[in-house]
Every structure is written in structure tokens, then in C-alpha cells.
Short mmCIF file of C-alpha atoms and ligand atoms in Angstrom, two decimals:
data_model
loop_
_atom_site.label_atom_id
_atom_site.label_comp_id
_atom_site.label_asym_id
_atom_site.label_seq_id
_atom_site.Cartn_x
_atom_site.Cartn_y
_atom_site.Cartn_z
CA GLU T 18 119.35 83.34 66.06
CA ILE T 19 119.17 87.03 66.99
CA ARG T 20 116.37 86.21 69.41
CA GLY T 21 118.57 83.54 71.00
CA THR T 22 121.38 86.08 71.46
CA VAL T 23 119.07 88.68 72.98
CA SER T 24 117.46 86.12 75.27
CA VAL T 25 120.72 85.43 77.10
CA LEU T 26 120.93 89.07 78.16
CA PRO T 27 120.30 89.65 81.86
CA GLN T 28 116.72 90.69 82.42
CA GLU T 29 117.82 94.16 83.55
CA LEU T 30 119.44 94.79 80.15
CA LEU T 31 116.48 93.32 78.34
CA LEU T 32 114.32 95.71 80.31
CA ARG T 33 116.47 98.65 79.17
CA VAL T 34 115.92 97.59 75.57
CA PHE T 35 112.20 97.21 76.15
CA ARG T 36 112.01 100.78 77.44
CA PHE T 37 112.50 101.95 73.84
CA LEU T 38 109.43 100.04 72.64
CA GLY T 39 105.87 101.23 72.38
CA PRO T 40 102.89 99.33 73.82
CA GLU T 41 102.15 97.44 70.61
CA ASP T 42 105.73 96.16 70.26
CA LEU T 43 105.85 95.30 73.96
CA CYS T 44 102.74 93.15 73.57
CA ARG T 45 104.33 91.37 70.60
CA CYS T 46 107.56 90.79 72.56
CA GLY T 47 105.50 89.41 75.43
CA GLN T 48 104.43 86.55 73.15
CA VAL T 49 107.98 85.45 72.24
CA CYS T 50 108.85 83.33 75.30
CA SER T 51 108.21 83.16 79.02
CA VAL T 52 111.27 85.29 79.95
CA TRP T 53 110.28 88.03 77.52
CA ALA T 54 106.68 87.81 78.71
CA GLN T 55 107.87 88.32 82.28
CA VAL T 56 110.04 91.33 81.41
CA ALA T 57 107.34 92.85 79.17
CA LYS T 58 105.04 92.85 82.19
CA THR T 59 107.46 94.91 84.28
CA GLY T 60 105.54 97.67 86.03
CA SER T 61 107.61 100.70 84.97
CA LEU T 62 106.95 99.97 81.29
CA TRP T 63 103.29 100.61 81.90
CA GLY T 64 103.23 103.74 84.05
CA HIS T 65 101.00 105.74 81.68
CA LEU T 66 98.09 104.23 79.79
CA TYR T 67 96.26 105.80 76.82
CA PRO T 68 94.08 103.01 75.39
CA VAL T 69 91.87 105.39 73.38
CA ARG T 70 94.89 106.71 71.47
CA TRP T 71 96.57 103.31 71.22
CA ALA T 72 93.47 101.80 69.58
CA ARG T 73 93.87 104.40 66.83
CA GLY T 74 97.57 103.84 66.20
CA ASP T 75 98.99 106.64 68.36
CA TYR T 76 101.36 104.83 70.74
CA TYR T 77 102.43 107.73 72.96
CA ARG T 78 103.22 106.41 76.46
CA GLY T 79 104.91 109.32 78.22
CA PRO T 80 103.54 111.14 81.23
CA PRO T 81 100.40 113.27 80.83
CA GLY T 82 100.99 116.93 80.08
CA GLU T 83 103.89 116.38 77.70
CA SER T 84 101.41 115.37 75.02
CA GLY T 85 99.74 118.80 74.91
CA GLN T 86 97.01 120.15 77.15
CA GLU T 87 93.84 120.39 75.08
CA PRO T 88 93.18 117.68 72.46
CA ASP T 89 92.72 118.66 68.85
CA GLU T 90 89.07 119.57 68.19
CA ASP T 91 88.89 117.63 64.91
CA TRP T 92 90.31 114.54 66.61
CA VAL T 93 87.68 114.74 69.37
CA LYS T 94 84.89 115.23 66.83
CA SER T 95 86.05 112.20 64.86
CA LEU T 96 85.98 110.17 68.10
CA GLN T 97 82.45 111.36 68.79
CA ASP T 98 81.37 110.43 65.24
CA GLU T 99 82.89 106.98 65.74
CA GLY T 100 80.99 106.64 69.02
CA ARG T 101 77.67 107.52 67.38
CA ALA T 102 78.29 105.12 64.47
CA TYR T 103 79.17 102.34 66.92
CA GLN T 104 76.08 103.01 69.02
CA ASP T 105 73.79 102.81 65.97
CA TRP T 106 75.48 99.61 64.86
CA ASP T 107 75.36 98.13 68.37
CA GLU T 108 71.61 98.71 68.64
CA ASP T 109 71.11 96.66 65.45
CA ALA T 110 73.78 94.08 66.31
CA ASP T 111 71.45 91.12 65.72
CA VAL T 112 70.74 92.19 62.16
CA ASP T 113 72.99 90.42 59.67
CA GLU T 114 73.78 93.52 57.67
CA SER T 115 75.20 95.23 60.76
CA GLU T 116 77.94 92.56 60.91
CA GLU T 117 79.01 93.51 57.44
CA ALA T 118 78.80 97.19 58.34
CA SER T 119 81.22 96.63 61.23
CA GLU T 120 83.77 95.16 58.82
CA GLU T 121 83.35 97.92 56.32
CA SER T 122 83.13 100.93 58.62
CA PRO T 123 86.48 102.20 59.94
CA ALA T 124 84.56 104.15 62.61
CA ILE T 125 82.90 101.04 64.04
CA SER T 126 86.04 98.92 63.88
CA ALA T 127 88.04 101.63 65.73
CA VAL T 128 85.61 101.47 68.67
CA GLN T 129 85.61 97.67 68.56
CA ARG T 130 89.43 97.69 68.62
CA GLU T 131 89.36 100.00 71.63
CA LYS T 132 86.89 97.73 73.42
CA ARG T 133 89.05 94.65 72.76
CA LEU T 134 92.12 96.54 73.95
CA LEU T 135 90.40 97.57 77.19
CA ASN T 136 89.19 94.03 77.87
CA GLY T 137 92.66 92.64 77.12
CA MET T 138 94.26 95.12 79.51
CA ILE T 139 91.79 94.25 82.28
CA GLN T 140 92.26 90.51 81.88
CA ASN T 141 95.94 90.14 81.01
CA LEU T 142 98.00 93.24 81.74
CA LEU T 143 96.63 95.12 84.74
CA PRO T 144 96.57 92.15 87.14
CA ALA T 145 100.40 92.13 86.72
CA VAL T 146 101.27 95.83 86.41
CA GLY T 147 98.23 97.63 87.91
CA PRO T 148 100.01 98.85 91.09
CA SER T 149 102.64 100.58 88.91
CA VAL T 150 100.15 102.48 86.76
CA ARG T 151 100.30 106.18 87.57
CA SER T 152 98.14 107.78 84.91
CA LEU T 153 95.21 106.61 82.87
CA SER T 154 93.38 108.55 80.18
CA LEU T 155 90.06 107.29 78.86
CA ALA T 156 88.90 110.74 77.73
CA TYR T 157 86.27 110.72 74.96
CA SER T 158 86.08 106.93 74.94
CA SER T 159 82.79 105.57 73.66
CA ALA T 160 83.83 101.97 74.35
CA VAL T 161 84.45 102.22 78.07
CA SER T 162 81.67 101.32 80.51
CA SER T 163 81.22 101.95 84.23
CA LYS T 164 81.98 98.27 84.85
CA MET T 165 85.29 98.52 82.98
CA VAL T 166 86.30 101.64 84.91
CA ARG T 167 85.38 99.91 88.16
CA GLN T 168 87.57 96.92 87.28
CA ILE T 169 90.46 99.12 86.15
CA LEU T 170 90.36 101.25 89.30
CA SER T 171 90.40 98.18 91.52
CA LEU T 172 93.53 96.94 89.70
CA CYS T 173 95.31 100.34 89.70
CA PRO T 174 95.26 101.53 93.32
CA ASN T 175 98.15 104.02 92.97
CA LEU T 176 96.86 106.30 90.21
CA THR T 177 97.94 109.92 90.38
CA HIS T 178 96.20 111.10 87.16
CA LEU T 179 92.78 109.90 86.01
CA ASP T 180 91.06 111.41 82.97
CA LEU T 181 87.51 110.24 82.24
CA THR T 182 86.46 113.38 80.35
CA GLN T 183 83.24 113.05 78.34
CA THR T 184 82.64 109.37 78.99
CA ASP T 185 79.30 107.72 79.66
CA ILE T 186 80.19 106.48 83.14
CA SER T 187 77.90 106.66 86.16
CA ASP T 188 78.50 106.63 89.92
CA SER T 189 78.94 102.85 89.93
CA ALA T 190 82.29 103.31 88.13
CA PHE T 191 83.77 104.36 91.47
CA ASP T 192 82.31 101.61 93.63
CA SER T 193 85.69 99.85 93.80
CA TRP T 194 87.08 102.99 95.44
CA ALA T 195 84.67 102.75 98.36
CA GLU T 196 87.31 100.69 100.14
CA PHE T 197 89.96 101.36 102.67
CA GLY T 198 92.92 103.31 101.28
CA ALA T 199 91.53 103.78 97.77
CA CYS T 200 92.38 106.72 95.53
CA ARG T 201 94.40 108.68 98.08
CA THR T 202 97.36 109.08 95.70
CA LEU T 203 95.29 111.04 93.18
CA GLU T 204 96.72 114.41 92.13
CA ARG T 205 94.55 115.12 89.12
CA LEU T 206 90.99 114.02 88.37
CA ASP T 207 89.08 115.00 85.20
CA LEU T 208 85.39 114.14 85.07
CA SER T 209 84.41 116.97 82.76
CA GLY T 210 81.30 116.17 80.72
CA CYS T 211 80.45 113.04 82.77
CA ASP T 212 76.84 114.16 83.12
CA LYS T 213 75.64 111.04 84.96
CA ILE T 214 77.93 111.65 87.94
CA THR T 215 76.08 112.66 91.11
CA ASP T 216 76.95 113.55 94.69
CA ARG T 217 77.40 109.83 95.37
CA THR T 218 80.70 109.88 93.51
CA LEU T 219 81.77 113.01 95.40
CA LYS T 220 80.93 111.23 98.65
CA ILE T 221 83.07 108.21 97.71
CA LEU T 222 85.95 110.52 96.85
CA SER T 223 85.58 112.60 99.99
CA LEU T 224 85.69 109.52 102.21
CA GLY T 225 88.69 107.91 100.56
CA LEU T 226 90.15 106.06 103.53
CA GLY T 227 86.97 106.38 105.59
CA ASP T 228 86.19 109.04 108.16
CA LEU T 229 87.57 107.76 111.46
CA THR T 230 86.04 110.62 113.41
CA THR T 231 82.42 109.81 112.57
CA SER T 232 82.46 106.02 112.30
CA GLY T 233 81.54 103.75 115.18
CA PRO T 234 84.10 101.90 117.37
CA ASP T 235 83.74 98.59 115.50
CA HIS T 236 84.19 100.24 112.14
CA ARG T 237 87.16 102.26 113.43
CA ALA T 238 88.81 99.11 114.77
CA LYS T 239 88.28 97.38 111.44
CA LEU T 240 89.78 100.31 109.55
CA LEU T 241 92.77 100.55 111.86
CA LYS T 242 93.50 96.84 111.46
CA ALA T 243 93.39 97.09 107.68
CA PRO T 244 96.67 97.35 105.74
CA PRO T 245 98.13 100.87 105.56
CA SER T 246 98.33 101.10 101.80
CA PRO T 247 96.71 99.61 98.71
CA ILE T 248 100.17 99.13 97.16
CA ASN T 249 100.32 95.40 96.50
CA PHE T 250 103.99 94.54 96.47
CA GLN T 251 104.76 96.47 99.63
CA ASP T 252 103.78 93.73 102.06
CA GLU T 253 105.94 91.18 100.36
CA CYS T 254 109.14 93.07 99.66
CA SER T 255 109.98 94.37 103.16
CA LEU T 256 110.56 97.96 102.19
CA PRO T 257 112.35 99.85 104.98
CA PRO T 258 110.61 101.36 107.98
CA MET T 259 109.70 105.04 107.99
CA GLY T 260 112.71 107.33 108.11
CA ARG T 261 114.92 105.17 105.88
CA SER T 262 115.70 106.19 102.35
CA CYS T 263 115.32 104.56 98.96
CA GLN T 264 119.08 104.97 98.81
CA ASP T 265 119.25 102.39 101.58
CA LEU T 266 118.21 99.58 99.33
CA ILE T 267 120.30 97.28 97.21
CA PHE T 268 118.37 94.72 95.21
CA LYS T 269 120.31 91.53 94.39
CA ARG T 270 119.37 89.00 91.78
CA ARG T 271 119.35 85.54 93.25
CA PRO T 272 121.65 83.14 91.37
CA GLY T 273 119.00 80.43 91.52
CA GLY T 274 116.03 82.71 90.90
CA ARG T 275 113.72 82.41 87.98
CA GLY T 276 115.28 83.75 84.81
CA SER T 277 118.78 83.20 86.19
CA GLY T 278 119.72 81.53 82.92
CA CYS T 279 119.91 84.98 81.42
CA GLY T 280 123.22 85.83 83.11
CA PRO T 281 125.34 85.72 86.24
CA ALA T 282 124.06 86.95 89.60
CA HIS T 283 124.82 90.56 90.29
CA VAL T 284 123.97 93.42 92.58
CA TRP T 285 121.56 96.03 91.33
CA VAL T 286 122.32 99.32 93.11
CA LEU T 287 119.33 101.59 92.88
CA ASP T 288 119.33 105.15 91.72
CA PRO T 289 117.07 106.95 94.24
CA SER T 290 116.05 109.45 91.57
CA LYS T 291 114.60 106.63 89.49
CA PHE T 292 111.58 105.35 91.34
CA ALA T 293 110.78 103.07 88.44
CA ASP T 294 113.96 101.08 89.19
CA ILE T 295 112.86 100.53 92.75
CA GLU T 296 109.41 99.37 91.74
CA ASP T 297 110.77 97.03 89.10
CA ALA T 298 113.21 95.47 91.56
CA ALA T 299 110.48 95.07 94.17
CA ASP T 300 108.23 93.58 91.52
CA TRP T 301 110.93 91.11 90.48
CA ARG T 302 111.64 90.23 94.08
CA LYS T 303 107.99 89.31 94.43
CA ARG T 304 108.47 86.92 91.53
CA GLY T 305 111.53 85.44 93.29
CA ASP T 306 114.30 86.97 91.19
CA VAL T 307 115.91 89.47 93.56
CA SER T 308 116.59 89.92 97.25
CA VAL T 309 116.66 93.20 99.15
CA GLN T 310 119.43 94.57 101.35
CA GLU T 311 119.73 97.79 103.31
CA ASN T 312 123.01 99.65 103.40
CA GLY T 313 122.27 102.01 106.29
CA ARG T 314 122.18 105.42 104.65
CA GLY T 315 119.23 107.81 104.91
CA GLY T 316 117.57 110.91 103.46
CA SER T 317 115.20 111.23 100.57
CA SER T 318 112.35 113.41 99.46
CA CYS T 319 108.76 112.47 100.05
CA CYS T 320 106.10 111.33 97.60
CA CYS T 321 104.11 114.51 98.28
CA ARG T 322 107.29 116.55 97.59
CA ARG T 323 106.75 118.57 100.74
CA SER T 324 108.69 116.62 103.31
CA ARG T 325 111.96 114.72 103.59
CA ARG T 326 110.56 112.31 106.14
CA CYS T 327 109.32 109.68 103.77
CA HIS T 328 111.52 107.00 102.26
CA ASP T 329 110.15 106.40 98.80
CA ALA T 330 107.62 107.29 96.18
CA THR T 331 105.50 104.24 96.83
CA LEU T 332 104.84 104.95 100.50
CA LEU T 333 102.93 107.91 101.82
CA CYS T 334 104.80 110.18 104.26
CA VAL T 335 103.74 110.93 107.82
CA CYS T 336 101.80 114.06 106.86
CA CYS T 337 99.95 112.22 104.06
CA ARG T 338 99.10 109.34 106.37
CA CYS T 339 97.71 111.70 108.99
CA LEU T 340 95.52 113.44 106.44
CA SER T 341 94.34 110.26 104.84
CA GLN T 342 93.35 108.81 108.21
CA ARG T 343 90.66 111.47 108.14
CA GLY T 344 89.62 110.41 104.64
CA GLY T 345 89.75 112.48 101.50
CA LEU T 346 92.34 113.04 98.82
CA PRO T 347 95.42 114.52 100.50
CA LEU T 348 97.37 115.07 97.26
CA LEU T 349 94.62 116.20 94.89
CA LEU T 350 95.62 119.45 93.12
CA HIS T 351 93.41 119.50 90.04
CA LEU T 352 89.70 118.67 89.90
CA ASN T 353 87.56 119.22 86.81
CA LEU T 354 83.81 118.67 87.21
CA SER T 355 82.68 120.98 84.39
CA GLY T 356 79.48 119.76 82.76
CA CYS T 357 78.59 117.48 85.70
CA LEU T 358 75.08 118.84 86.07
CA LEU T 359 73.75 116.43 88.70
CA ILE T 360 76.20 117.35 91.45
CA THR T 361 75.25 119.92 94.09
CA GLY T 362 77.00 122.65 96.05
CA ALA T 363 76.66 120.59 99.25
CA GLY T 364 78.40 117.59 97.66
CA LEU T 365 81.17 119.81 96.34
CA GLN T 366 81.60 121.43 99.74
CA GLU T 367 82.06 118.06 101.41
CA LEU T 368 84.61 116.94 98.84
CA VAL T 369 86.60 120.17 98.88
CA SER T 370 86.86 120.10 102.67
CA ALA T 371 88.64 116.73 102.29
CA CYS T 372 91.12 117.95 99.66
CA PRO T 373 93.66 120.12 101.51
CA SER T 374 96.02 120.43 98.52
CA LEU T 375 93.41 121.50 95.97
CA ASN T 376 94.59 124.41 93.82
CA ILE T 377 91.55 126.65 93.47
CA GLU T 378 92.72 127.83 90.03
CA HIS T 379 92.52 124.22 88.88
CA PHE T 380 89.07 123.58 90.31
CA TYR T 381 86.27 123.68 87.72
CA TYR T 382 82.52 123.15 87.99
CA CYS T 383 79.29 124.45 86.48
CA ASP T 384 78.75 128.20 86.90
CA ASN T 385 75.13 127.59 87.84
CA ILE T 386 76.00 125.59 90.96
CA ASN T 387 76.34 127.57 94.14
CA GLY T 388 79.42 125.74 95.41
CA PRO T 389 82.60 126.33 97.41
CA HIS T 390 85.19 128.95 96.40
CA ALA T 391 82.67 130.35 93.91
CA ASP T 392 84.64 133.60 93.57
CA GLU T 393 88.14 132.11 93.25
CA ALA T 394 87.44 128.82 91.41
CA SER T 395 87.86 128.86 87.65
CA GLY T 396 84.21 128.07 86.86
CA CYS T 397 83.08 125.82 84.05
CA GLN T 398 85.82 124.94 81.59
CA ASN T 399 83.42 123.68 78.94
CA LEU T 400 81.75 127.00 78.19
CA GLN T 401 84.29 127.97 75.54
CA CYS T 402 84.74 124.43 74.30
CA GLY T 403 82.36 123.34 71.55
CA PHE T 404 83.01 119.61 71.91
CA ARG T 405 82.25 119.12 75.64
CA ALA T 406 78.92 119.17 77.46
CA CYS T 407 77.89 122.48 79.02
CA CYS T 408 74.53 123.74 80.22
CA ARG T 409 75.28 127.15 78.68
CA SER T 410 76.56 126.02 75.30
CA GLY T 411 74.95 128.03 72.52
CA GLU T 412 74.66 131.19 74.61
FE1 FES A 519 77.03 124.81 83.53
FE2 FES A 519 79.14 124.79 81.83
S1 FES A 519 78.09 123.12 82.72
S2 FES A 519 78.19 126.50 82.85
#
């Protein structure tokens, strides 16, 4: 009966209630009925993903940074022990006793749970909410593979924070980024301890959108014809032309739209300080539930927070577009490549030259590589850290 009462709430109110729920409860709610399933897959509920923590019962889903900078050493060591136990079990997976071991060992079942969670996200969640995902942490995961990362990155084209610290991934994890417009929203990238990464990954990152100055005329024409952004809903929801503000938009629920049984039609006036509202409304419009109107006002800050020329957080401003037309990562501030022993100074030089916003104090790589900004960069961050790979550990 309570469920029946809650179900008649307008979807916007239901969404407000859902904002108080953690990922596990949201997944349960998504199985109640089709309306709840639709609201549970609203993009802003899934802006920050921490599958490694979620698989172990920690359901934090706030932005990165608020959860503490450096993870607890004991927690990381327990993850590494789990990874080793899982690997040993996996190698003997065809032996009957290993099946029993997986049921009995909490370490093995934690990694299995994480693997199931990652596969479930790739198949069921990210196809719906991927464009709204801003940060993803897979640090210290022993379940994630290069293929999984590749799939996730192709579904989440607007990431600003990506943490793959101490994972077993190789260059192929980034193959889905070797496409037009990929990864240009990144502000922070952690690949510390990913010792299989080579210059090939740095090359993919440094190209980003593709270098228009060195490509041939056919390739240039193809690039210029391609859509301006990897943001999926943008093409369908007629966001305003450059120079208009988020404030200019009013999203209306259509009386006859899907889910209209939940309440009367009403106008949803957006708060320009809440980008999540705008994305949700655009997402719902794509599903046929809202229409978009402009009200003719202007003025808003830009996604790169340096200009007032851009109209919303989901579209890059003029300066970002200009930079990204030359390739690279125009917004990248933080880059951690500590413990990546296969990269070279030349590869780093190429990448750094395509990252105009890089903060040298937040740029880390092996002390033994003769790379760019050698005097000002912060060097290897793993040297003092017993639980991450470093060529000088033990000195
Ligand atoms: Fe070389 Fe840490 S990886 S100094």
C-alpha cells in the first residue's frame, strides 16, 4: 500500500527521494516497477562510481576527494591479499575443490562480487546513465580487465576523474578513446602502478580529438564532419546555441508523456547552479517525458570555469573547443603516472604538450625517466608508499 502511495508521486519528487538512497538500495528500487526502474536510472544519481568499495559494502557515492585523499594502507593490503587469493583460485578453477574454496573464502567471494558488479554495470546501468558519469574509481581492483575498462570508457564519454591506480590494465584499455572527441573532459587521471602502460596510451591521450594540423585532407574533412561532442543526449534535446545560458531553459513535463500517471503536468524551472537538474531533464526529454523551452535570458559560467561564454556544464566553451580541435586534454590538471615503468620521456613530452591546463605540482612520474618539467614536477609518488609499485622501493 505504501508503495502504491509513493508510486503516484510525480517522478521529480520520486527522484528527490531516490537521491537519499545508496547504490544498493537504488538497484533494489529499480526492480519494483517500470516507473521506479526509469527513475532509478536517472543520470544524476550515478555521477560518481566506486564499484570496488561497493562490492565490499561501502556505499559512498559522493564526489572524489571528499572521501579522503590516500586510502587506508590496511584496506589496500587486504584488497591485494584478496586479489592474490582470487588469482590462485582462478588458475585452478576447473578443479572441484576450488569451487568449494570460492564459497568458503571471503577473499575470493569479494573479488567475485566485484566482478559481477562490474559486469552488471556494463550491461544494465551504464548504457542508460554513462553520459552522466563524472568520476570512476577502480583503484586496486583485481577483478577489472582491460576489456572491461574499454567498455566502460566507451559508455562514459564525459568523465572528469578516472582512477585506475594499481590495476592490471594494458594499453588496450584505452582503445575506445582513440575516437573523435574522446576523453577531452578529463581533469584528473591516475594510472599510478599500472606497469603495463606504454607510450601507446600516452599517444592516445595526447591525440584526444585527433591532430587536425598533421592529418591529411580526407581525415581532416572526416573529423570536421563528425559530431562536436561525445555527449549523447545533446543531439536530441536541442540545447541552446552558444552564448545562451542554462538559465534560459525551462523543461516541461508533457501531460501525455510516459509516466504521466504519476501526477499532473507541470513546469520544471531549472536552477542553473544545479547541473544535475539540467541533465536529468534532458535525459527525461529524450525518453519523451519533458519538452524544452527557452525564456530568453543569458549569462552563465563555463564548464572550464574560466570563461562566461559557455552555456552549460555539458557543452565545452569556445576556448575548450579551440584547444580540443588540436587534440589533447584541454582540462587535465592532475596526472599520476608513478610506477609506469614502460613509458618514456618522449611519450611524456608529447602528452604534456597537449595538456595546457596541467598543474606541474600534480604531475607525477618515475624519477628515473628523463621527462618534461623534471625540475618542477613532483616526481614519483610511490616512493614513500609501501603498497604501490615503484622501481626504487626498498631503497
Ligand atoms: Fe621509479 Fe618510483 S617508479 S622512482
